[in-house]
Tab-separated table of C-alpha atoms and ligand atoms in Angstrom:
chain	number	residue	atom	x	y	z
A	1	UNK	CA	-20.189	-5.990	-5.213
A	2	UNK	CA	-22.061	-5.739	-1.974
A	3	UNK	CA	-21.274	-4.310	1.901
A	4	UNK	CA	-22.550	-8.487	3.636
A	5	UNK	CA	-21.002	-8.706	6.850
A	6	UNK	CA	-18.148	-6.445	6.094
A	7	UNK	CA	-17.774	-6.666	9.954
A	8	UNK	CA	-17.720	-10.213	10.387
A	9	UNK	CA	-14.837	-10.818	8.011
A	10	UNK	CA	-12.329	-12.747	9.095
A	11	UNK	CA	-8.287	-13.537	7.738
A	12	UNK	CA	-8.893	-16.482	5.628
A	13	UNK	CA	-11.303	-14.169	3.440
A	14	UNK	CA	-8.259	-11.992	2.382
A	15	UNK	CA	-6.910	-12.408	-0.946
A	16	UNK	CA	-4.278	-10.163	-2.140
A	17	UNK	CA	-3.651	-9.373	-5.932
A	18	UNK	CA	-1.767	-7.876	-8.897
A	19	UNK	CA	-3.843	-4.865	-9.851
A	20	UNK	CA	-5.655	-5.737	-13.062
A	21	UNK	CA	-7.845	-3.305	-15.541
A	22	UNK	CA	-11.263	-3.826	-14.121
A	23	UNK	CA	-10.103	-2.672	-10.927
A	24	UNK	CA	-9.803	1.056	-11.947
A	25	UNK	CA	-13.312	2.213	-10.018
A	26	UNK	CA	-12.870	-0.490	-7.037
A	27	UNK	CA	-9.355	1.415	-6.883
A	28	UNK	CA	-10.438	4.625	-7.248
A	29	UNK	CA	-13.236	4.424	-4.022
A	30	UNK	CA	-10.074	3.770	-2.069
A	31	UNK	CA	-7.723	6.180	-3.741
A	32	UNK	CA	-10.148	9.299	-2.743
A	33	UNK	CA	-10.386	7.428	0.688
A	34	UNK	CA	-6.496	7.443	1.203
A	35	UNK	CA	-6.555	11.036	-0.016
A	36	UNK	CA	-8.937	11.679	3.041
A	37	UNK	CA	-6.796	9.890	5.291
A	38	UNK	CA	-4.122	11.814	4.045
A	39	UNK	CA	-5.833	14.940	4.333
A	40	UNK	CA	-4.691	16.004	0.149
A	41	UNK	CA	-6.948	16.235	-2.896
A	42	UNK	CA	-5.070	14.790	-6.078
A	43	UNK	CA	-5.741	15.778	-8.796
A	44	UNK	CA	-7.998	13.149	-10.948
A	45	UNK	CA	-5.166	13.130	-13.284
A	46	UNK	CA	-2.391	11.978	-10.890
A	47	UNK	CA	-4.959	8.933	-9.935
A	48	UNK	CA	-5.076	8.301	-13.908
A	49	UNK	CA	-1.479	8.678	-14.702
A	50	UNK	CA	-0.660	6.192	-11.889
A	51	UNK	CA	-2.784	3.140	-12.172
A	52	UNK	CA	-1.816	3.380	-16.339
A	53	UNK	CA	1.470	3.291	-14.414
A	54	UNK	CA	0.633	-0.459	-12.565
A	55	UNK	CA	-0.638	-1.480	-15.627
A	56	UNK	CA	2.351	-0.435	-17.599
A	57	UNK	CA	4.828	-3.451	-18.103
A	58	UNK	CA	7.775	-1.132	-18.526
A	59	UNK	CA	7.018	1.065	-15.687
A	60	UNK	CA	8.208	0.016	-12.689
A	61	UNK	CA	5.844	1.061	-10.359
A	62	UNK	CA	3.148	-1.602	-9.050
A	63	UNK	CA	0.011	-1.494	-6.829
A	64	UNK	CA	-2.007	-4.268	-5.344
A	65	UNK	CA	-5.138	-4.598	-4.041
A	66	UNK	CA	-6.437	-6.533	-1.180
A	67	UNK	CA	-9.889	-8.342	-1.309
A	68	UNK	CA	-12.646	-9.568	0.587
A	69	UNK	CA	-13.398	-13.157	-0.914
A	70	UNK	CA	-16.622	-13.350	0.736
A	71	UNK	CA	-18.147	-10.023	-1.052
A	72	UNK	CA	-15.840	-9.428	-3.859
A	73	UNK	CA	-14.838	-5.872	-2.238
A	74	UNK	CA	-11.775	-4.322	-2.330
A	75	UNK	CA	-11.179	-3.544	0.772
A	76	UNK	CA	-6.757	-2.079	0.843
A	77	UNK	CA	-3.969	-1.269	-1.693
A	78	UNK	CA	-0.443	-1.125	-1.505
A	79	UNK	CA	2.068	0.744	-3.974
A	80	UNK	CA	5.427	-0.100	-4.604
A	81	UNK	CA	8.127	0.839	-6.604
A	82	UNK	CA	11.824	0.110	-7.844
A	83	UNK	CA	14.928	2.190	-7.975
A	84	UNK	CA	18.453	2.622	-8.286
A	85	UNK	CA	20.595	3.150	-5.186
A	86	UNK	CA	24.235	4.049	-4.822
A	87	UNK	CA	24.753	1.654	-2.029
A	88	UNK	CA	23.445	-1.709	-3.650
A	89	UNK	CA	24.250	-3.247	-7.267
A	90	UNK	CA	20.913	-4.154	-7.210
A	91	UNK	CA	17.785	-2.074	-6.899
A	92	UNK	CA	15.795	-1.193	-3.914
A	93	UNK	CA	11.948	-1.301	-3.339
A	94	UNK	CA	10.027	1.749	-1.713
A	95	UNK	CA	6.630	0.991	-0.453
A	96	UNK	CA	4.880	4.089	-1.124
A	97	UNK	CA	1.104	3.406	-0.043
A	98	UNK	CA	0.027	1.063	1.812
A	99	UNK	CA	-4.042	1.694	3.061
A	100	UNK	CA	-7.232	-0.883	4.557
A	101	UNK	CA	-10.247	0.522	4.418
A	102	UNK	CA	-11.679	1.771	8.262
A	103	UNK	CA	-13.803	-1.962	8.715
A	104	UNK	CA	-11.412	-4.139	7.166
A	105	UNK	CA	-8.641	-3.466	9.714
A	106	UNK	CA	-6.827	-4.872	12.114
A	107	UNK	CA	-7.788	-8.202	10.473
A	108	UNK	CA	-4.628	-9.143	8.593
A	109	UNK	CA	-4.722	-6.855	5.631
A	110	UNK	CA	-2.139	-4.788	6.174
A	111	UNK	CA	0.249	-7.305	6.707
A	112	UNK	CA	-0.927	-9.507	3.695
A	113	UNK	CA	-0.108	-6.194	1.872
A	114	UNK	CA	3.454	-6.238	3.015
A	115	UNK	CA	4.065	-9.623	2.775
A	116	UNK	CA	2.632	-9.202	-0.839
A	117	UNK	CA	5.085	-6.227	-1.572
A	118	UNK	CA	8.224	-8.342	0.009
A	119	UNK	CA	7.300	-11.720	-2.044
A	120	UNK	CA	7.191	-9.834	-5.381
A	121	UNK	CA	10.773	-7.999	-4.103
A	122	UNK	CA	12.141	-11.563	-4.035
A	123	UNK	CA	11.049	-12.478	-7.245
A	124	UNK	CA	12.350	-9.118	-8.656
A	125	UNK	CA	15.964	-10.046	-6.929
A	126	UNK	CA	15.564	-6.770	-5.178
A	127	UNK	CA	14.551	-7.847	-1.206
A	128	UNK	CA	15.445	-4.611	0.335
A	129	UNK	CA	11.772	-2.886	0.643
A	130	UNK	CA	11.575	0.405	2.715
A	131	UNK	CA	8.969	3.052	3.126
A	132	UNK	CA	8.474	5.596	5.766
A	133	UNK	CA	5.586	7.011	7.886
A	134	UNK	CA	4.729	9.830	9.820
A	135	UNK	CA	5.906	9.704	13.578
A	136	UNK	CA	2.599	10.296	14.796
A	137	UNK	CA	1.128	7.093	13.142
A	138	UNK	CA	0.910	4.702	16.486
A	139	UNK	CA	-1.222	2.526	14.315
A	140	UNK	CA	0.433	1.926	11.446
A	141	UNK	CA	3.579	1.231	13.405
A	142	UNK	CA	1.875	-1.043	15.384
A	143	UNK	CA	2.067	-3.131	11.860
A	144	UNK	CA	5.450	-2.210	11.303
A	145	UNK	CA	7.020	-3.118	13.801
A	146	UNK	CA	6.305	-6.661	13.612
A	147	UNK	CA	7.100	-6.925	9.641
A	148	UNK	CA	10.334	-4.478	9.453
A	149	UNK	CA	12.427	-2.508	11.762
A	150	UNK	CA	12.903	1.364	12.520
A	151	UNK	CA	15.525	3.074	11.435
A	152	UNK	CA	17.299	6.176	12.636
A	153	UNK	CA	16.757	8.307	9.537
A	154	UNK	CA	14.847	11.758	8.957
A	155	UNK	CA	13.260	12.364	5.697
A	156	UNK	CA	13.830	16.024	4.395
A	157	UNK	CA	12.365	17.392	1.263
A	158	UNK	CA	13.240	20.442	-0.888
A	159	UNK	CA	11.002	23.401	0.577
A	160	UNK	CA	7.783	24.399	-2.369
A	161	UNK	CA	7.707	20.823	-4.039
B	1	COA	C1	-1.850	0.996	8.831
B	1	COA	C2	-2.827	0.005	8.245
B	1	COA	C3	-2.497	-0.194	6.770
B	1	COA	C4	-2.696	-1.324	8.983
B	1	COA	O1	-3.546	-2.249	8.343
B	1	COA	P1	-4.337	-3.364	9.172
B	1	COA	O2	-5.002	-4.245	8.196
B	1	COA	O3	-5.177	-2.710	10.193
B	1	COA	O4	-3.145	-4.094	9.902
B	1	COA	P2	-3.049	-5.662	10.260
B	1	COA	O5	-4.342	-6.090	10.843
B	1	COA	O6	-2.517	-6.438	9.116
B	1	COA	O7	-1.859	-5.677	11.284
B	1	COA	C5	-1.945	-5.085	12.380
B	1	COA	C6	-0.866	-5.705	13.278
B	1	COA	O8	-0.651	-4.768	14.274
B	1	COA	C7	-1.356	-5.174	15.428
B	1	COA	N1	-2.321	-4.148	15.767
B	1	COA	C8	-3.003	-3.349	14.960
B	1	COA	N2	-3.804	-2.541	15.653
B	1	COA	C9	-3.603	-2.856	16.931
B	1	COA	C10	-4.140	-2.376	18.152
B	1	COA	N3	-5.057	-1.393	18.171
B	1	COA	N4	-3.679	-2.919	19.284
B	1	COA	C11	-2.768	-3.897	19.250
B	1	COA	N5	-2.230	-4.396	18.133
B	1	COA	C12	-2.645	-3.876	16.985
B	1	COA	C13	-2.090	-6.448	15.110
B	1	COA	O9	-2.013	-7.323	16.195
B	1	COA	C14	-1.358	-6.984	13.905
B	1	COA	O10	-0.286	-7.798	14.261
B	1	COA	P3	-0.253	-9.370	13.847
B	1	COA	O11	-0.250	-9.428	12.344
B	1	COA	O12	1.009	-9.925	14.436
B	1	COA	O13	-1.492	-9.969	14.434
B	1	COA	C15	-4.294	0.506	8.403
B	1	COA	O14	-4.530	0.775	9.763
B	1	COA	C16	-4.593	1.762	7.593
B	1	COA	O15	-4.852	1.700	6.404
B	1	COA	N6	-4.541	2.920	8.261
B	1	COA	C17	-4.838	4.176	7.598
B	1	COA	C18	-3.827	4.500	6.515
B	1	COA	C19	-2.414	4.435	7.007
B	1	COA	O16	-2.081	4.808	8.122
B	1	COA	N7	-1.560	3.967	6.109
B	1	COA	C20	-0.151	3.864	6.366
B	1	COA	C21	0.516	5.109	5.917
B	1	COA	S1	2.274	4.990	6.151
């Protein structure tokens, strides 16, 4: 894999994929990157446990990675899961990461990610995909906006976990 013209890449250069085996380091560069972003360190085994977990046929929690044809790079990721909900017979999708690495954005990425996260929903029969964000994140609703809508919810969490 190489850095060419990392600058110069353009829409028609994105290809967005299943995550396979060989991916695991490609992943990995952008895993500690999204931990940056994030501002948290995981620990290396939470990084482990979850890509066995995209790999894992009977787990249903996926990730996909987004690619520069040009140089081979990986250049975003999106994870995605499926889940029971009291107020559908079928399930529901939660987008739980979605990240483009600082060049590669605002170039289409992002919203190949989603629209890679709400084509595999279809096939699954379960369309209804939801994630959420922090309020503060102009950017990434800048995205959102055009490929969902906001809702009037408040996430809460149990204090200590
Ligand atoms: C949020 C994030 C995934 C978006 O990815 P991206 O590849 O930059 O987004 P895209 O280029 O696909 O889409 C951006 C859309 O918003 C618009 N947009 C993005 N930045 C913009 C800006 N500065 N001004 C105006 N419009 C902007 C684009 O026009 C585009 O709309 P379009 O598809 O109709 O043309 C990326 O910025 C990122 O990884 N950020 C850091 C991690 C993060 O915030 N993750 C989300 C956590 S919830």
């Amino acid at each position: 894999m190489s850095n060419k013209e990392p600058e110069k890449m353009t829409n028609d250069r994105i290809l967005v994929r299943a995550i396979e085996p060989k991916d695991e380091e490609a992943w990995n560069k952008l895993w500690v990157e999204y931990q940056g972003f994030q501002k948290v360190v995981m620990p290396l085994e939470v990084g482990k446990t979850s890509f066995a977990r995209f790999l894992d046929p009977t787990v249903k929690l996926w990730g996909a990675l987004a690619f520069d044809t040009e140089t081979g790079n990986a250049i975003g990721f999106t994870h995605y899961l499926s889940h029971l909900t009291s107020w559908n017979v079928e399930e529901v999708v939660y987008m739980n990461d979605l990240y483009v690495t600082e060049y590669a954005r605002v170039k289409g990425v992002g919203r190949k990610l989603v629209e890679f996260v709400y084509k595999h929903a279809d096939e699954l029969g379960t369309p209804s995909v939801y994630w959420v964000t922090d309020h503060f994140n102009h950017r990434a609703q800048l995205l959102y906006t055009k490929v969902a809508y906001k809702t009037d919810k408040v996430v809460y969490k149990r204090i200590g976990y």
